[in-house]
Tab-separated table of C-alpha atoms and ligand atoms in Angstrom:
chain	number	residue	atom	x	y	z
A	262	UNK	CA	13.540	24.574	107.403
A	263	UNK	CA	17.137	26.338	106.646
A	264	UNK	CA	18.237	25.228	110.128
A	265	UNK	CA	17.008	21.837	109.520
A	266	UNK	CA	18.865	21.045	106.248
A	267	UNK	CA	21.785	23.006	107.648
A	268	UNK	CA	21.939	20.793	110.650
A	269	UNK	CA	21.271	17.663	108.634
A	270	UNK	CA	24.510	18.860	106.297
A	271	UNK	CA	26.610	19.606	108.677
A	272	UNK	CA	26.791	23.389	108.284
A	273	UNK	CA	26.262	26.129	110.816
A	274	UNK	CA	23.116	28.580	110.038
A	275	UNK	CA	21.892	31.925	112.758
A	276	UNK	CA	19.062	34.075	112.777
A	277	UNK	CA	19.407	36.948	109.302
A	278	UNK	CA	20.895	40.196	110.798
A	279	UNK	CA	18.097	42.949	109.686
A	280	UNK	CA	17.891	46.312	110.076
A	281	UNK	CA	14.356	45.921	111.164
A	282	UNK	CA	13.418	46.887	114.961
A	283	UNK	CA	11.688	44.165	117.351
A	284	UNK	CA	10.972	46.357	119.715
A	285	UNK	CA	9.541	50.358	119.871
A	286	UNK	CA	12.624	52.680	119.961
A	287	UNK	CA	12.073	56.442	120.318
A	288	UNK	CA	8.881	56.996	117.877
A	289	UNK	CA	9.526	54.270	115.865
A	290	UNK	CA	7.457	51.444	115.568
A	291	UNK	CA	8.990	48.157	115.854
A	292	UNK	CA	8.185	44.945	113.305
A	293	UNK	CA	4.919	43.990	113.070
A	294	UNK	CA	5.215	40.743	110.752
A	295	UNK	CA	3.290	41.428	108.111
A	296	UNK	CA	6.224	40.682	105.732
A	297	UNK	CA	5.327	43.924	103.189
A	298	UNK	CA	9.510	44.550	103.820
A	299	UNK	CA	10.307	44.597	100.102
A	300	UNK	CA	7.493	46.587	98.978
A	301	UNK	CA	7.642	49.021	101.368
A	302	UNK	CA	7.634	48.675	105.074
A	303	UNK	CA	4.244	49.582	106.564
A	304	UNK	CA	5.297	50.428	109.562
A	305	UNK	CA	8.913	52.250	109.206
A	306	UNK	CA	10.483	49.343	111.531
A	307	UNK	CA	12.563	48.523	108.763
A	308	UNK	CA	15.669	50.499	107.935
A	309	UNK	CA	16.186	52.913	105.481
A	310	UNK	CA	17.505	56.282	103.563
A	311	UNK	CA	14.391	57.274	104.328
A	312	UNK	CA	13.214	56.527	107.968
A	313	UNK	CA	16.890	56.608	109.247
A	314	UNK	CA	18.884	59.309	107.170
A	315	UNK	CA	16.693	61.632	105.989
A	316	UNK	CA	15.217	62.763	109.134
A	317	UNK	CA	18.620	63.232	111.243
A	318	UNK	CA	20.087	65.280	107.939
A	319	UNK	CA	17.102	67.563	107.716
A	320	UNK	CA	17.510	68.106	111.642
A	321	UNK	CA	21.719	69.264	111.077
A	322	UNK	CA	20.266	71.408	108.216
A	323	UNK	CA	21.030	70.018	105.318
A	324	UNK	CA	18.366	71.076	102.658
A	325	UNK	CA	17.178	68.057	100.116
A	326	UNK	CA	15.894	69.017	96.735
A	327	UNK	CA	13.877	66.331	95.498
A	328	UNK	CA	12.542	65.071	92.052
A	329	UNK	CA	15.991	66.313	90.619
A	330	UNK	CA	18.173	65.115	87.742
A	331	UNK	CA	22.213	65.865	87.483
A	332	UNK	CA	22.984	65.949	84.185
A	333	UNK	CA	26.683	66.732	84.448
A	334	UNK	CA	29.240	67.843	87.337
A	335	UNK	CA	31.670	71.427	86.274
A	336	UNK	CA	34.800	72.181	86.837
A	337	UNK	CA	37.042	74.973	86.594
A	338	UNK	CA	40.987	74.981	84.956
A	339	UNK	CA	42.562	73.786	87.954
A	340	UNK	CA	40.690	70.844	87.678
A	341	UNK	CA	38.430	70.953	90.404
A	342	UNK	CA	34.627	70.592	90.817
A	343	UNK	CA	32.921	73.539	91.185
A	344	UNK	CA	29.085	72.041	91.184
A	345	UNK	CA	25.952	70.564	89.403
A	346	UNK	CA	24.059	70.848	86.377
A	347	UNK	CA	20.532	69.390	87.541
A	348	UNK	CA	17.310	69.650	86.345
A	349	UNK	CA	14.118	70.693	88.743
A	350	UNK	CA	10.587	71.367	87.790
A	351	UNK	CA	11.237	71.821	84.169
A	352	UNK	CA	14.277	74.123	83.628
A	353	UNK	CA	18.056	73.079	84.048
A	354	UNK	CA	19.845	75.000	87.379
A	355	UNK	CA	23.438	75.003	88.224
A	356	UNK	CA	24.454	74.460	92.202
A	357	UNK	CA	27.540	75.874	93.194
A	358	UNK	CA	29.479	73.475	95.242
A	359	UNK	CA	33.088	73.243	97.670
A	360	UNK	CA	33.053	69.226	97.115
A	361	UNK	CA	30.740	66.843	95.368
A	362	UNK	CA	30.026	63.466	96.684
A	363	UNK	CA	28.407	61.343	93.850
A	364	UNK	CA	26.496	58.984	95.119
A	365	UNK	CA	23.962	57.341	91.871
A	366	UNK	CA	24.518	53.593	92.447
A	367	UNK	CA	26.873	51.142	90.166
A	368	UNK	CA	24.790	52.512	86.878
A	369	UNK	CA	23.814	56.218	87.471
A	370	UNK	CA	27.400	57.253	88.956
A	371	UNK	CA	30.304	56.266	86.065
A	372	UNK	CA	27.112	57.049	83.454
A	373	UNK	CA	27.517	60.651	85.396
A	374	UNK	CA	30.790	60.578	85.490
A	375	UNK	CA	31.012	59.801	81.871
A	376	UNK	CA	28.998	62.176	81.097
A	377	UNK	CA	31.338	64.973	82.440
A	378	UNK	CA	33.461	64.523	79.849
A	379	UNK	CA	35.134	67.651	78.695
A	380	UNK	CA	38.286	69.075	77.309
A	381	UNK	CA	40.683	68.339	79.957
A	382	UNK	CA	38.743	65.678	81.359
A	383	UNK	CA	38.041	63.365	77.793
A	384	UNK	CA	37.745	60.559	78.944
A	385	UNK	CA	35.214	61.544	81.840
A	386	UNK	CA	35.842	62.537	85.440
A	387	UNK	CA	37.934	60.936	87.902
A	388	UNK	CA	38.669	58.387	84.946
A	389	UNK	CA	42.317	58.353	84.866
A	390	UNK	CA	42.801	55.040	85.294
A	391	UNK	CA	40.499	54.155	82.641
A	392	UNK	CA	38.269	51.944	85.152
A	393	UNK	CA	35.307	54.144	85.788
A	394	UNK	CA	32.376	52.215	84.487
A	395	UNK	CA	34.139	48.688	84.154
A	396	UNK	CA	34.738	46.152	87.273
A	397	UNK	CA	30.575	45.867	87.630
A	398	UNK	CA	29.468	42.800	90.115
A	399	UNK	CA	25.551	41.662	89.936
A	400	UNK	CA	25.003	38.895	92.687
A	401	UNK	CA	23.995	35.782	91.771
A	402	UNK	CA	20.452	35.101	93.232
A	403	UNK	CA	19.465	31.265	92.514
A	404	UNK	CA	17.012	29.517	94.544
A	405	UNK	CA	15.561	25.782	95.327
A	406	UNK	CA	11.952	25.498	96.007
A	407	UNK	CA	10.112	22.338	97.125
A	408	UNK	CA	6.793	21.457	99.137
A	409	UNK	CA	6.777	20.493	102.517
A	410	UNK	CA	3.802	18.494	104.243
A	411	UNK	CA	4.564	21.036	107.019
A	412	UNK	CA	3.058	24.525	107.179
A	413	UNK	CA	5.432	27.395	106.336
A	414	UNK	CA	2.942	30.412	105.475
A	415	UNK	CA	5.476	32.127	103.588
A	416	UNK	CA	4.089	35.847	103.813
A	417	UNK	CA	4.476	35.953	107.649
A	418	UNK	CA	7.420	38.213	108.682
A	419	UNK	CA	10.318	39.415	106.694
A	420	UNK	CA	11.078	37.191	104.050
A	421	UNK	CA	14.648	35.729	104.972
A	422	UNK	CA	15.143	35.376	108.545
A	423	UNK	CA	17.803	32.235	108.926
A	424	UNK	CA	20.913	32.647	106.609
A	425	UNK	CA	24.081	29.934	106.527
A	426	UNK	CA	27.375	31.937	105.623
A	427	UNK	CA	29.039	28.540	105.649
A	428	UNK	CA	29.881	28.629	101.631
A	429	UNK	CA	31.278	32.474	102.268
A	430	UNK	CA	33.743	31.337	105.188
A	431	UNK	CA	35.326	27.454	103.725
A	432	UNK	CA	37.697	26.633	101.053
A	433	UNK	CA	36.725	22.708	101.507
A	434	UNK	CA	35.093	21.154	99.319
A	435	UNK	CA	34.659	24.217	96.178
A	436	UNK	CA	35.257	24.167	92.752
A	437	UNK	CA	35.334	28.129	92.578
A	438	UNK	CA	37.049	30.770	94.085
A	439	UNK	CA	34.462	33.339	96.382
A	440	UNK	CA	31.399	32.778	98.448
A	441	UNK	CA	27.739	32.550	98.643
A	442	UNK	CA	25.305	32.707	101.293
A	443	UNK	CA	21.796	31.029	101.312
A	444	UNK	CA	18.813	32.244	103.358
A	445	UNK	CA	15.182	31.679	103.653
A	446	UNK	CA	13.085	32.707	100.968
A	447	UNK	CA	8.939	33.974	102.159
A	448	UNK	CA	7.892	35.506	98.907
A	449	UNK	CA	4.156	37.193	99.122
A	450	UNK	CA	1.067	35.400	97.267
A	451	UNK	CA	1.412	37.475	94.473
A	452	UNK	CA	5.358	37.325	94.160
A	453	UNK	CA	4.981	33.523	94.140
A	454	UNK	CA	2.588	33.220	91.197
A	455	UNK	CA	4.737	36.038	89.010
A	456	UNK	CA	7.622	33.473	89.657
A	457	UNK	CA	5.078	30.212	88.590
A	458	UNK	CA	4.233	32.415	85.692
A	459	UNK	CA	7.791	33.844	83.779
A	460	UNK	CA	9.847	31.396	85.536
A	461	UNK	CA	7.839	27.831	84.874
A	462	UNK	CA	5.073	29.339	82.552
A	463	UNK	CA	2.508	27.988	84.156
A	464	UNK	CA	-0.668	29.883	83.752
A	465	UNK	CA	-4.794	29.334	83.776
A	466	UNK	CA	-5.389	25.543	85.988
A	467	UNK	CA	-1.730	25.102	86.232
A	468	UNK	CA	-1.258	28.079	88.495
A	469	UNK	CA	-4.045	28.489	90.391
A	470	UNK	CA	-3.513	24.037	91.167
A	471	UNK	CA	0.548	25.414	92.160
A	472	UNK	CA	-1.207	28.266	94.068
A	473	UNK	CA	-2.936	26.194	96.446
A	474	UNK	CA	0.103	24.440	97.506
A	475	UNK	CA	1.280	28.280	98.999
A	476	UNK	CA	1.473	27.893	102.374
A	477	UNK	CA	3.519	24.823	101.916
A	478	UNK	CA	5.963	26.031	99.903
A	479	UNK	CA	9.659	26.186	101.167
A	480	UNK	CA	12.397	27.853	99.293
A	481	UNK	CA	16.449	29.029	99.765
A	482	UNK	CA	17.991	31.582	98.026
A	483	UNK	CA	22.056	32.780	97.472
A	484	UNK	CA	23.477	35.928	97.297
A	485	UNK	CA	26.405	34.913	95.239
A	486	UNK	CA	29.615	36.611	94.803
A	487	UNK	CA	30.883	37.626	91.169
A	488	UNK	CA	34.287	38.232	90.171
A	489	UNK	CA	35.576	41.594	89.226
A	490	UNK	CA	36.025	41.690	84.987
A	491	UNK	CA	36.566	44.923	83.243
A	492	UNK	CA	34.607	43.106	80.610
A	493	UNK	CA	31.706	43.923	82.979
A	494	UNK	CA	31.103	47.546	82.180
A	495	UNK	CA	28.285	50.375	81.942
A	496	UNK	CA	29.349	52.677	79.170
A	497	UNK	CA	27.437	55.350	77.184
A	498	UNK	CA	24.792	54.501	74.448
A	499	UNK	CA	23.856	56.631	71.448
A	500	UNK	CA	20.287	57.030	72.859
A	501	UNK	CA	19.313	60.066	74.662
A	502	UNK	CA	17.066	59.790	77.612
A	503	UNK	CA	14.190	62.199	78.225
A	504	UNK	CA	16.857	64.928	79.698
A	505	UNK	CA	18.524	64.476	76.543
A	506	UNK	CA	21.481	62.773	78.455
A	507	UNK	CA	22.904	59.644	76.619
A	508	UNK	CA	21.330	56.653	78.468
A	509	UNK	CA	24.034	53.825	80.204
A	510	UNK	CA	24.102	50.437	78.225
A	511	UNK	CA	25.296	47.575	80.643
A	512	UNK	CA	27.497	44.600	79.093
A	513	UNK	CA	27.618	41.542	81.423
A	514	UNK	CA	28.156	38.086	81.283
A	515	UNK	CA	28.499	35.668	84.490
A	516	UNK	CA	32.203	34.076	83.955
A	517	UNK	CA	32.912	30.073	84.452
A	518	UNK	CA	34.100	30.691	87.751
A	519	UNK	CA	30.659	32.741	88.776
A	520	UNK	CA	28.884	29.722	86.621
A	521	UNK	CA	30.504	26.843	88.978
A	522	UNK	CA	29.627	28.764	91.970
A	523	UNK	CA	25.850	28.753	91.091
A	524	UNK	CA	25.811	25.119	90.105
A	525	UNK	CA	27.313	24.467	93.560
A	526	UNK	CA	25.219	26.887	94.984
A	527	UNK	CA	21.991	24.619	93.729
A	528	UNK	CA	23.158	21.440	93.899
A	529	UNK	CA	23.962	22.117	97.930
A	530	UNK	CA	20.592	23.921	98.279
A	531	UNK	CA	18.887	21.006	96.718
A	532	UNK	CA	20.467	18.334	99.049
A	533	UNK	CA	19.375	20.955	101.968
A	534	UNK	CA	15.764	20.823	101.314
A	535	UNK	CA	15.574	16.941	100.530
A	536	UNK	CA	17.020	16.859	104.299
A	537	UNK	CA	13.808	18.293	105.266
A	538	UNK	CA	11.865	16.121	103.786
A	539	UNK	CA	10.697	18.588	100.899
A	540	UNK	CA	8.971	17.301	97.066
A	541	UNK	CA	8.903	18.552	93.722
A	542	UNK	CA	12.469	20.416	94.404
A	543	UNK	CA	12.729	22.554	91.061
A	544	UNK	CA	15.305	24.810	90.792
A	545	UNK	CA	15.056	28.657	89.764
A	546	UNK	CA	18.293	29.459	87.710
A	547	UNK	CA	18.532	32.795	86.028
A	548	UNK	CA	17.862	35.392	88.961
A	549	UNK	CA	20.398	38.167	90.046
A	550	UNK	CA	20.221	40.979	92.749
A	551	UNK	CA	22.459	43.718	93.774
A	552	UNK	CA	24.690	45.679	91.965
A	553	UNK	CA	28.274	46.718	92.847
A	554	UNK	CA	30.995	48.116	91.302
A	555	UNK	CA	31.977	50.527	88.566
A	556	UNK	CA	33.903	52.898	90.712
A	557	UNK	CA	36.281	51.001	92.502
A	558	UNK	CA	38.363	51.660	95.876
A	559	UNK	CA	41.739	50.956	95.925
A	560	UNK	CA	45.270	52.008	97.485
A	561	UNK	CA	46.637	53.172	93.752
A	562	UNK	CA	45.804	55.531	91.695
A	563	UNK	CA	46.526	53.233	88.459
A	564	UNK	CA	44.075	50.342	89.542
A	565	UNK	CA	40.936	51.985	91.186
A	566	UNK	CA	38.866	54.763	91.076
A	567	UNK	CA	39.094	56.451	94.856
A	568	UNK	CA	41.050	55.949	97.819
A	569	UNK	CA	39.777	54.543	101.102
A	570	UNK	CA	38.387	57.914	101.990
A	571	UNK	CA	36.124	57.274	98.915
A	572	UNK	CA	37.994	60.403	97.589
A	573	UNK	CA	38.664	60.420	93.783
A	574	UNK	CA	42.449	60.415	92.816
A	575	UNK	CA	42.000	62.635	90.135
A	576	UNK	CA	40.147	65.423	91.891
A	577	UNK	CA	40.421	66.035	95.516
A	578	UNK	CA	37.268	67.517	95.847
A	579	UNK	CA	34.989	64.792	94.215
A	580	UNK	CA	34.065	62.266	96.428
A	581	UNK	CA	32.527	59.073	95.326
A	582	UNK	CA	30.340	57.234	97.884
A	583	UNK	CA	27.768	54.346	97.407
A	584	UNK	CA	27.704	50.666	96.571
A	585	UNK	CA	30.034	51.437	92.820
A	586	UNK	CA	33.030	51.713	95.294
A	587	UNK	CA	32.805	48.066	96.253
A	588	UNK	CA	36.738	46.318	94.627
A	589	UNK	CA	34.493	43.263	95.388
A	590	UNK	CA	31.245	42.135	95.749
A	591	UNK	CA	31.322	38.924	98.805
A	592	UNK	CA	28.846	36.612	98.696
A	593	UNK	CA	26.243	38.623	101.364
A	594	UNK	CA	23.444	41.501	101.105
A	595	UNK	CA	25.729	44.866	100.357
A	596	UNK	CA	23.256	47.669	101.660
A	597	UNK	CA	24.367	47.812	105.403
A	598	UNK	CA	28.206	48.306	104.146
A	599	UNK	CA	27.536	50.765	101.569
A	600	UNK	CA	26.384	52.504	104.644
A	601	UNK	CA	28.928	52.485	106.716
A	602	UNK	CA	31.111	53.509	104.187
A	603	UNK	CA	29.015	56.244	103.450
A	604	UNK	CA	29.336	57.121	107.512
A	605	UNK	CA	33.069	56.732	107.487
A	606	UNK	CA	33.092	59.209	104.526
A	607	UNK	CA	31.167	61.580	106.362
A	608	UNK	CA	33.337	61.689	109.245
A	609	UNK	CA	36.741	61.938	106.937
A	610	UNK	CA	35.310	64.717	105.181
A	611	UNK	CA	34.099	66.580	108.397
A	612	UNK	CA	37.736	65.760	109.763
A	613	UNK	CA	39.631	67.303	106.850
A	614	UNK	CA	36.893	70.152	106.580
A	615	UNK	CA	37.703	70.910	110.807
A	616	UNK	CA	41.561	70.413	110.280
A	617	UNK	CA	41.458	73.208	107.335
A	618	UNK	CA	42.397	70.748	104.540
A	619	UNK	CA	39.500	70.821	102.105
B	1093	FAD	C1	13.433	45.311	95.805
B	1093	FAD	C2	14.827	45.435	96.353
B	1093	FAD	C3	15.163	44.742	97.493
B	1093	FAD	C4	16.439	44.853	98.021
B	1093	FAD	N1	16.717	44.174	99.168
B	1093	FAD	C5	17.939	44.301	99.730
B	1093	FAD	C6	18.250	43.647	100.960
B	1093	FAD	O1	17.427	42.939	101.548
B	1093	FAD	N2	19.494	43.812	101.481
B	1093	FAD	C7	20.435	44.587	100.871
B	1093	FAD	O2	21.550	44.716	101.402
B	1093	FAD	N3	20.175	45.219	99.705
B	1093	FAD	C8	18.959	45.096	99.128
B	1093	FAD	N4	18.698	45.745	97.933
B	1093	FAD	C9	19.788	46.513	97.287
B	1093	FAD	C10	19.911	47.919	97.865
B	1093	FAD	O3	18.710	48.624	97.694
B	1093	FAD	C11	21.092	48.642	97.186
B	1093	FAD	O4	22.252	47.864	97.316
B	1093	FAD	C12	21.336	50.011	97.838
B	1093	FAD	O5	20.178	50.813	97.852
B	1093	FAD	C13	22.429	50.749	97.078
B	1093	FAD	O6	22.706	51.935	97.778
B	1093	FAD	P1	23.375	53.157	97.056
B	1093	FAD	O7	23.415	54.262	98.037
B	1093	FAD	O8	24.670	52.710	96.430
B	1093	FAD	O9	22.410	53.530	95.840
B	1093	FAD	P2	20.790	53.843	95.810
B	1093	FAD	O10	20.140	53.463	97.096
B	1093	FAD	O11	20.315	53.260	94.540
B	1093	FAD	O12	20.818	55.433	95.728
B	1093	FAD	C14	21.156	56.127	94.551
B	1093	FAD	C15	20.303	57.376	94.501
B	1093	FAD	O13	20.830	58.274	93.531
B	1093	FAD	C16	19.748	58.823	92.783
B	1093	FAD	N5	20.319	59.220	91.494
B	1093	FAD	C17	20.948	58.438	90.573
B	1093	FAD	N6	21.387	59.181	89.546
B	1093	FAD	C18	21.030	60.456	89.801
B	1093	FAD	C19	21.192	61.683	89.084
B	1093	FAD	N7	21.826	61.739	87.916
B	1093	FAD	N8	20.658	62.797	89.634
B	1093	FAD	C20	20.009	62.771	90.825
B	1093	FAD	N9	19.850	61.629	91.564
B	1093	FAD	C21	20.336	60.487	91.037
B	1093	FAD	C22	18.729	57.698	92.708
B	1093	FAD	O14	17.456	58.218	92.459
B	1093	FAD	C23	18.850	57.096	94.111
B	1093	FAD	O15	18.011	57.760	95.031
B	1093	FAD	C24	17.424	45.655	97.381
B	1093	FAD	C25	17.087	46.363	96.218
B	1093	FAD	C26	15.805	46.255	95.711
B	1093	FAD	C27	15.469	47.030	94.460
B	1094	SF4	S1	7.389	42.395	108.342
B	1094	SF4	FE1	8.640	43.777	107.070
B	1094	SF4	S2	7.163	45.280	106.259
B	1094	SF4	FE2	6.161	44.271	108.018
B	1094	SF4	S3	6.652	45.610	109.791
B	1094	SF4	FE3	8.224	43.996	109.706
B	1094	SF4	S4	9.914	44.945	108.542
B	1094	SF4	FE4	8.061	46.177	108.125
């Protein structure tokens, strides 16, 4: 159905690059089209920390303590790291450590970093520039759904397998600076009626009369770029979490620029489906996905966070290395980058380690 209205527009579309295997490779299992992927894949063809990472680490050696908290990162008067403060199975322990890579996510790693605030760091670690916390980008995640006299059955296979980057790679014809892709939406049975229920209320007759129209229901979905704002922070709360660690509070507001690219976003998306022939087109407006930002990369010390060896300017042996490095966000799924820039850190690190710098 995305090709269709694609074609009918005018716009290009291809099959969704996944991380997901089609075919058995070594003892993994390949896809088996059951479409579980965001719930957990059932049969490990699907990419991840877990199935992909893990296993090869644990095979170089590297030992993984699990079910652990780090409550703040040390240094000593020279400024460097020297390790962790994390808490395991009840007590806090301290892990001595050459370099630290931090590696929490867009809200975990400038809360830790923040957190690490001490007398000759005040204002947190690595924070020099002022900009750890602030620059965070949530994707825009709007969708069009309609009804199609044809079958879709939703729940077989992943859920988005035909994407158009068309709105990520034109200038023509935008109100709004960025991009956005759009790609299939499958949602499961039980997805579908938590979206009838918070996002149209319907409930009792009402759902279970929208629930029988399942199988025919056809949907698109962005992933919309945001603009970088330093308005767009996570900073410390007063709270204090279970560990007794002041909790992150997350300020965020879409600007007019984000705002136009949603309405365009929609208003194309709507015109795509009617192509196919869809009904009752209704629009879901207020959904986001991934996170980015909060740490950025850049090539000065004054205007980012770390360097392009994801290497903190402040303190050469604090690395920082996960999707808060992102300067900007793109209009496309993040996880596959944040990966290989987490490989290309690896490699720098094991360079400088073999050359004797670090
Ligand atoms: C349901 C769902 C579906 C998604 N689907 C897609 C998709 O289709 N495509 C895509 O590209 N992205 C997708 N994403 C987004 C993707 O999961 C993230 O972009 C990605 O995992 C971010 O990687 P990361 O390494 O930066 O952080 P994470 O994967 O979040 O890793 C951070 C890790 O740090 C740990 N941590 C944090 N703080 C501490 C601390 N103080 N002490 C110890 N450990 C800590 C966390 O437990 C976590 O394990 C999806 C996310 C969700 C939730
Ligand atoms: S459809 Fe998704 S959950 Fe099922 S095997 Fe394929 S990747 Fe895994």
């Amino acid at each position: 159905m995305l090709a269709e209205g694609a074609e009918a527009l005018g716009i290009g579309w291809t099959a969704t690059p996944l991380a997901t295997l089609s075919a058995p490779r070594g003892l993994a299992h390949p896809c088996v089209y059951r479409g579980m992927c965001v719930i957990g894949c059932s049969t490990n063809a699907k990419q991840s920390v877990l199935v992909t990472w893990l296993p090869r680490a644990l095979e170089a050696g590297a030992e993984i303590r699990d079910l652990a908290m780090v409550g703040s990162i040390e240094h000593d008067d020279r400024g460097l790291v020297t390790g962790v403060h994390y808490l395991r199975e009840g007590r806090w322990r301290f892990q001595k450590a050459r370099n630290v890579v931090v590696a929490g996510y867009s809200i975990e790693t400038p809360r830790l970093l923040l957190n690490s605030a001490s007398g000759k760091f005040p204002q947190g670690l690595a924070n020099s520039s002022g900009l750890v916390g602030k620059n965070l980008m949530v994707q825009s995640n709007q969708a069009v759904w309609g009804v199609s006299d044809r079958e879709i059955r939703s729940y077989k296979g992943p859920p988005s397998l035909a994407i158009t980057e068309h709105w990520n790679y034109t200038d023509t014809g935008k109100d709004f600076h960025g991009g956005y892709s759009y790609m299939s939406q499958g949602p499961l049975p039980i997805a579908w009626g938590t979206t009838q229920s918070s996002k149209r209320g319907l409930w009792g007759e009402a759902l279970l009369d929208e629930m029988e129209k399942y199988n025919h229901q056809v949907g698109l979905k962005i992933v919309g770029e945001s603009l970088p704002q330093e308005c767009n922070c996570v900073t410390l709360a007063d709270e204090l979490d279970q560990y007794g660690l002041p909790i992150p509070r997350v300020t965020y507001s879409f600007c007019d620029n984000d705002k136009r690219l949603i309405a365009h976003s929609l208003r194309f998306m709507r015109q795509a489906l009617q192509a196919t022939g869809a009904r009752d087109i209704w629009d879901e407006t207020d959904d986001t996905c991934h996170l980015n930002g909060t740490a950025r990369m850049g090539f000065d010390r004054k205007s980012s966070v770390v360097n392009a060896d994801c290497r903190s300017w402040d303190i050469p042996n604090l690395w920082i290395c996960d999707g808060s490095v992102f300067p900007t966000v793109g209009g496309v799924n993040p996880s596959l980058t944040i990966q290989a820039i987490a490989c290309r850190t690896a490699d720098r690190i094991k360079a400088m380690a073999q050359r004797g710098e670090l």
